[in-house]
mmCIF file of C-alpha atoms in Angstrom:
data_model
loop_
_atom_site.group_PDB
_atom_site.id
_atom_site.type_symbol
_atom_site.label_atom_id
_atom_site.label_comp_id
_atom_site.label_asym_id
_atom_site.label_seq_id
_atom_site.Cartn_x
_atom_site.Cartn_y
_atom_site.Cartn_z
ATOM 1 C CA UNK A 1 3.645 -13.120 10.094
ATOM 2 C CA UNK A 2 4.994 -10.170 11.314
ATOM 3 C CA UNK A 3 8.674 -11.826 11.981
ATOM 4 C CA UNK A 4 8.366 -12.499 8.140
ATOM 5 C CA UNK A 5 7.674 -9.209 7.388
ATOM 6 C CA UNK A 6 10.142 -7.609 9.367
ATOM 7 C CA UNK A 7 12.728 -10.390 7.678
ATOM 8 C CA UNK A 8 11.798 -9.824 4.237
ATOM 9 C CA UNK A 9 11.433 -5.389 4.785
ATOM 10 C CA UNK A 10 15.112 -5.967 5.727
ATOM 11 C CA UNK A 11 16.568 -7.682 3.123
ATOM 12 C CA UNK A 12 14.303 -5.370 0.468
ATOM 13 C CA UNK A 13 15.615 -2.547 1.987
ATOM 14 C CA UNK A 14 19.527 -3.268 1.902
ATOM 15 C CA UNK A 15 19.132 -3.989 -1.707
ATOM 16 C CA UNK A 16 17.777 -0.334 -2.200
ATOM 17 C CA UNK A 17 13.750 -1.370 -2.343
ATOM 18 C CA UNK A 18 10.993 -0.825 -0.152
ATOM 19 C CA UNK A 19 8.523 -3.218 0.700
ATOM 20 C CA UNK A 20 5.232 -1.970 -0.519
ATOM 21 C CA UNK A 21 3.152 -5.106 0.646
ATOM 22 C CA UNK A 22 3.371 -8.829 1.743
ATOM 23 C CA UNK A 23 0.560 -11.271 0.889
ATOM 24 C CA UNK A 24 0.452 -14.765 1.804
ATOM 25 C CA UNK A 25 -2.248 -16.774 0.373
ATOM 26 C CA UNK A 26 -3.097 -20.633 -0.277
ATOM 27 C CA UNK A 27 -2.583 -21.835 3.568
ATOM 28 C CA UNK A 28 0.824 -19.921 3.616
ATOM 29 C CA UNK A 29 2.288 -21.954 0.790
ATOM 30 C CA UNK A 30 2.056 -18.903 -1.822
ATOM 31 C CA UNK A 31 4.306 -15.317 -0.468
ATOM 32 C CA UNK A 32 3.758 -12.257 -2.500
ATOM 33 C CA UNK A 33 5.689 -9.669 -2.325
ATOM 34 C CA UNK A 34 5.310 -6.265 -3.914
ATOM 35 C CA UNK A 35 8.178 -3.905 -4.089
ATOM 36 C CA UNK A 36 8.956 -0.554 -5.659
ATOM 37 C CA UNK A 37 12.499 1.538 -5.546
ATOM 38 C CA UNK A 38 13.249 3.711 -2.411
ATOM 39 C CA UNK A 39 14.729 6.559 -4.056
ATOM 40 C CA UNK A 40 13.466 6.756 -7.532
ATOM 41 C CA UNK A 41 14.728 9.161 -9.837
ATOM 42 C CA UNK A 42 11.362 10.734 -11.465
ATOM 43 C CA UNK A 43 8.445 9.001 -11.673
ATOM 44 C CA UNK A 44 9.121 7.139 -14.730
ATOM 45 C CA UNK A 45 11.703 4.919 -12.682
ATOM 46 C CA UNK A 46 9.613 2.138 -11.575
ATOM 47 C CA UNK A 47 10.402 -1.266 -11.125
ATOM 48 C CA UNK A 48 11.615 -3.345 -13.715
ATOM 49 C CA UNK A 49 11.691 -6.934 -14.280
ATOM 50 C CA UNK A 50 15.661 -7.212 -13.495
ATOM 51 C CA UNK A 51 14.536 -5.517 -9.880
ATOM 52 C CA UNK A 52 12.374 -8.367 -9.455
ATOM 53 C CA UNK A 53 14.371 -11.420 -10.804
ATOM 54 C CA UNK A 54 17.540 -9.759 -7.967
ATOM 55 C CA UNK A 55 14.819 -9.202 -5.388
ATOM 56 C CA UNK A 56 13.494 -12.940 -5.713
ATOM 57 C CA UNK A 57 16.892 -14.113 -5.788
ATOM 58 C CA UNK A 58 17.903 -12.444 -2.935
ATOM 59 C CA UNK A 59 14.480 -13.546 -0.790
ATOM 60 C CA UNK A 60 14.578 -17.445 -1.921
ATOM 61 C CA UNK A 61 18.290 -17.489 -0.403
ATOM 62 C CA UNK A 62 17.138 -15.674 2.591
ATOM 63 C CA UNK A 63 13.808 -18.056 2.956
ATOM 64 C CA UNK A 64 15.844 -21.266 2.467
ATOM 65 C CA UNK A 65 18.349 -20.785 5.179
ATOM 66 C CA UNK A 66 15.474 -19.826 7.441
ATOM 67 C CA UNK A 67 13.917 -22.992 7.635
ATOM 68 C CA UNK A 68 10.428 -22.123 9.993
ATOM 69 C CA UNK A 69 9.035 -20.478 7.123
ATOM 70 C CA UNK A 70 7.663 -23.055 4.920
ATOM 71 C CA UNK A 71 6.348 -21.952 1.295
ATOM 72 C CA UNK A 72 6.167 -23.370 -2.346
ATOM 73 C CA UNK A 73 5.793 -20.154 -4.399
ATOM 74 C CA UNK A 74 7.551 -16.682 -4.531
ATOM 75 C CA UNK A 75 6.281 -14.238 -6.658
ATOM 76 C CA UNK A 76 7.909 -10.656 -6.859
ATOM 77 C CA UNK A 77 6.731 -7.865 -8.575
ATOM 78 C CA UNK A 78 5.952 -3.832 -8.498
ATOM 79 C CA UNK A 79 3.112 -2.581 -6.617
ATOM 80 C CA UNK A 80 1.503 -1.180 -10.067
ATOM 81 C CA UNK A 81 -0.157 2.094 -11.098
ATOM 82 C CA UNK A 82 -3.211 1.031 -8.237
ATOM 83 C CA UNK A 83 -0.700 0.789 -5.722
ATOM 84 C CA UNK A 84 -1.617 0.254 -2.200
ATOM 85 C CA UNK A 85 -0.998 2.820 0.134
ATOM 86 C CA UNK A 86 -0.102 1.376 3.851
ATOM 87 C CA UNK A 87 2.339 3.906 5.758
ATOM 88 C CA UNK A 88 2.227 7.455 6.284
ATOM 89 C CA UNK A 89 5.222 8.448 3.913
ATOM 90 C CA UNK A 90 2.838 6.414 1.247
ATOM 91 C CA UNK A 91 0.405 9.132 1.605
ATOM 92 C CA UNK A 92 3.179 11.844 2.088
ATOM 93 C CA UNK A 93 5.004 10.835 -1.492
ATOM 94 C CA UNK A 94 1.652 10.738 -3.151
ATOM 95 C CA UNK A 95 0.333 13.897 -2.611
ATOM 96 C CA UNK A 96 -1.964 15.756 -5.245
ATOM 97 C CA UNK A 97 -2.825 11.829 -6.389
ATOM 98 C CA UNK A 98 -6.289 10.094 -6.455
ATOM 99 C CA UNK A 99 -7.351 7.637 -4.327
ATOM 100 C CA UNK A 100 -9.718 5.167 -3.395
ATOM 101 C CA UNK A 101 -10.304 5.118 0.618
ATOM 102 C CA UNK A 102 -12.161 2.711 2.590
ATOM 103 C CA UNK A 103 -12.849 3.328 5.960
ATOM 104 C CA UNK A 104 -13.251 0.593 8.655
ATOM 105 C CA UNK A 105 -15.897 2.893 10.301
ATOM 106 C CA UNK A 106 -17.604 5.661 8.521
ATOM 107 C CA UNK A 107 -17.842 9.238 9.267
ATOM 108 C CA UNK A 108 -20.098 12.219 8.407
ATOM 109 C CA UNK A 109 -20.779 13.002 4.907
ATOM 110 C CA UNK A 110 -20.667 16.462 4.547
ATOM 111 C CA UNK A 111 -21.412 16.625 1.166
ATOM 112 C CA UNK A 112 -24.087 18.442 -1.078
ATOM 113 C CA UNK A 113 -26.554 15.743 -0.784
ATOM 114 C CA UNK A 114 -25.930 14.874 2.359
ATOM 115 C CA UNK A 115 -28.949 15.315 5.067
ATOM 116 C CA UNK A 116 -29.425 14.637 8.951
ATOM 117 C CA UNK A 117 -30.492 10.442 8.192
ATOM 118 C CA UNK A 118 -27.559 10.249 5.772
ATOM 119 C CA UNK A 119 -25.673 7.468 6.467
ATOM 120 C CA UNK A 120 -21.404 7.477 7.579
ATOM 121 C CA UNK A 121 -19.658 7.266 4.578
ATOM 122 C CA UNK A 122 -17.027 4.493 4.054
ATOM 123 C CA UNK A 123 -15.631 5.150 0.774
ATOM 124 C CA UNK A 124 -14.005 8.002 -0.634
ATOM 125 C CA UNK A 125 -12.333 8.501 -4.227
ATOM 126 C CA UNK A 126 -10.598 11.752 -3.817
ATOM 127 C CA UNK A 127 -7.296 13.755 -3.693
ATOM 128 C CA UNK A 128 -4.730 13.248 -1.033
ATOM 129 C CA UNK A 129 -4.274 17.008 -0.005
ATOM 130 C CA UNK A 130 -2.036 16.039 2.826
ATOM 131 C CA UNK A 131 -1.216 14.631 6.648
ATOM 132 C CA UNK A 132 -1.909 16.635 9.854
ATOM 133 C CA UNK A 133 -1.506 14.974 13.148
ATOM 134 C CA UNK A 134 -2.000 11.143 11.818
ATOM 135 C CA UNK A 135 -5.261 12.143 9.892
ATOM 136 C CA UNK A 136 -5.855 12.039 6.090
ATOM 137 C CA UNK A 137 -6.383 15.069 4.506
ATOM 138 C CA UNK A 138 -8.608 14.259 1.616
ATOM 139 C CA UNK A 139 -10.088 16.356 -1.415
ATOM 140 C CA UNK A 140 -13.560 14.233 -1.836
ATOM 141 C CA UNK A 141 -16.259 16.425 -4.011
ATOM 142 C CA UNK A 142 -14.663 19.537 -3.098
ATOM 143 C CA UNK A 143 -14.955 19.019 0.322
ATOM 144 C CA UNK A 144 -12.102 18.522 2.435
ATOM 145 C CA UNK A 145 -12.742 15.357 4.421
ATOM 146 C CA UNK A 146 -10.168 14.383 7.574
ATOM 147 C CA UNK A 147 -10.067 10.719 8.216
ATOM 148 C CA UNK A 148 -7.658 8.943 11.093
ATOM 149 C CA UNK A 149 -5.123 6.971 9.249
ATOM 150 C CA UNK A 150 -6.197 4.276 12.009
ATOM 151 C CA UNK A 151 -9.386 4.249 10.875
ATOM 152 C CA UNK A 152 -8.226 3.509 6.618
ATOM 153 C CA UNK A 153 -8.940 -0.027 5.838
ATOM 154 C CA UNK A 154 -7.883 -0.065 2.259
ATOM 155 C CA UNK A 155 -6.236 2.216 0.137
ATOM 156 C CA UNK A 156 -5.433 2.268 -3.592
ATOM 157 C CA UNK A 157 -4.014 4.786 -5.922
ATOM 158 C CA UNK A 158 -6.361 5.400 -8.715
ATOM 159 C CA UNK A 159 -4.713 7.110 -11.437
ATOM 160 C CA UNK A 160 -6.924 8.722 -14.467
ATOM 161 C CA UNK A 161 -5.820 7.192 -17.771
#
């Protein structure tokens, strides 16, 4: 899987994308791949269909030479207002966005409700206020809230319409 990634994240990347996420689903036989441009120009240049159609292209040449990797289905398309947010320079580019955070192990609530038998909270929906030493800085409730970027299981933007 990760020889794949790395594989695909390369050839994404020469053609001037980043590789936002990789699923593979149905016993390997269906890859995903979600992709959005490295340097766009505002944030109204997104990914378009031609981006995808030269992007799957590119990717079903690449797959068919390397014949280990064994699929029936392609798909390519942009990562979408709900985004998923993997690497740090996700959260970096985002700032001042909301997001939905789930936590692989919770930690303290400090909010207004909170008391001594509260339980950890594992899910946030908040604003990314920034990174400090590989934590999450996170706007939850008014409270800032620091959360290892180890410890983020999922993470979505979660833009208000």
């Amino acid at each position: 899987m990760q020889d794949l990634q790395t594989l695909i994240e390369k050839s994404v990347s020469q053609l001037g994308y980043e590789l936002v996420d990789l699923e593979i689903s149905n016993r390997g036989k269906l890859l995903r791949v979600f992709i959005d441009k490295q340097n766009p120009a505002d944030s109204k240049d997104s990914v378009n269909i031609d981006d995808c159609v030269l992007v799957s292209n590119q990717l079903g040449n690449l797959l068919a030479v390397e014949h280990e990797i064994d699929y029936d289905r392609l798909e390519v398309s942009s990562p979408g207002m709900d985004r998923v947010l993997k690497k740090e320079s996700d959260y970096l580019r985002f700032i001042g966005e909301r997001v939905s955070i789930k936590l692989r192990v919770g930690i303290k609530d400090e909010g207004p409700n909170a008391t001594e038998t509260t339980l950890p909270r594992k899910t946030f929906l908040g604003l990314i206020k920034g990174l400090e030493d590989g934590h999450l800085m996170l706007d939850f409730e008014g409270i800032t809230y620091k959360m290892a970027l180890s410890n983020i299981d999922k993470a979505r933007l979660n833009p208000v319409f």
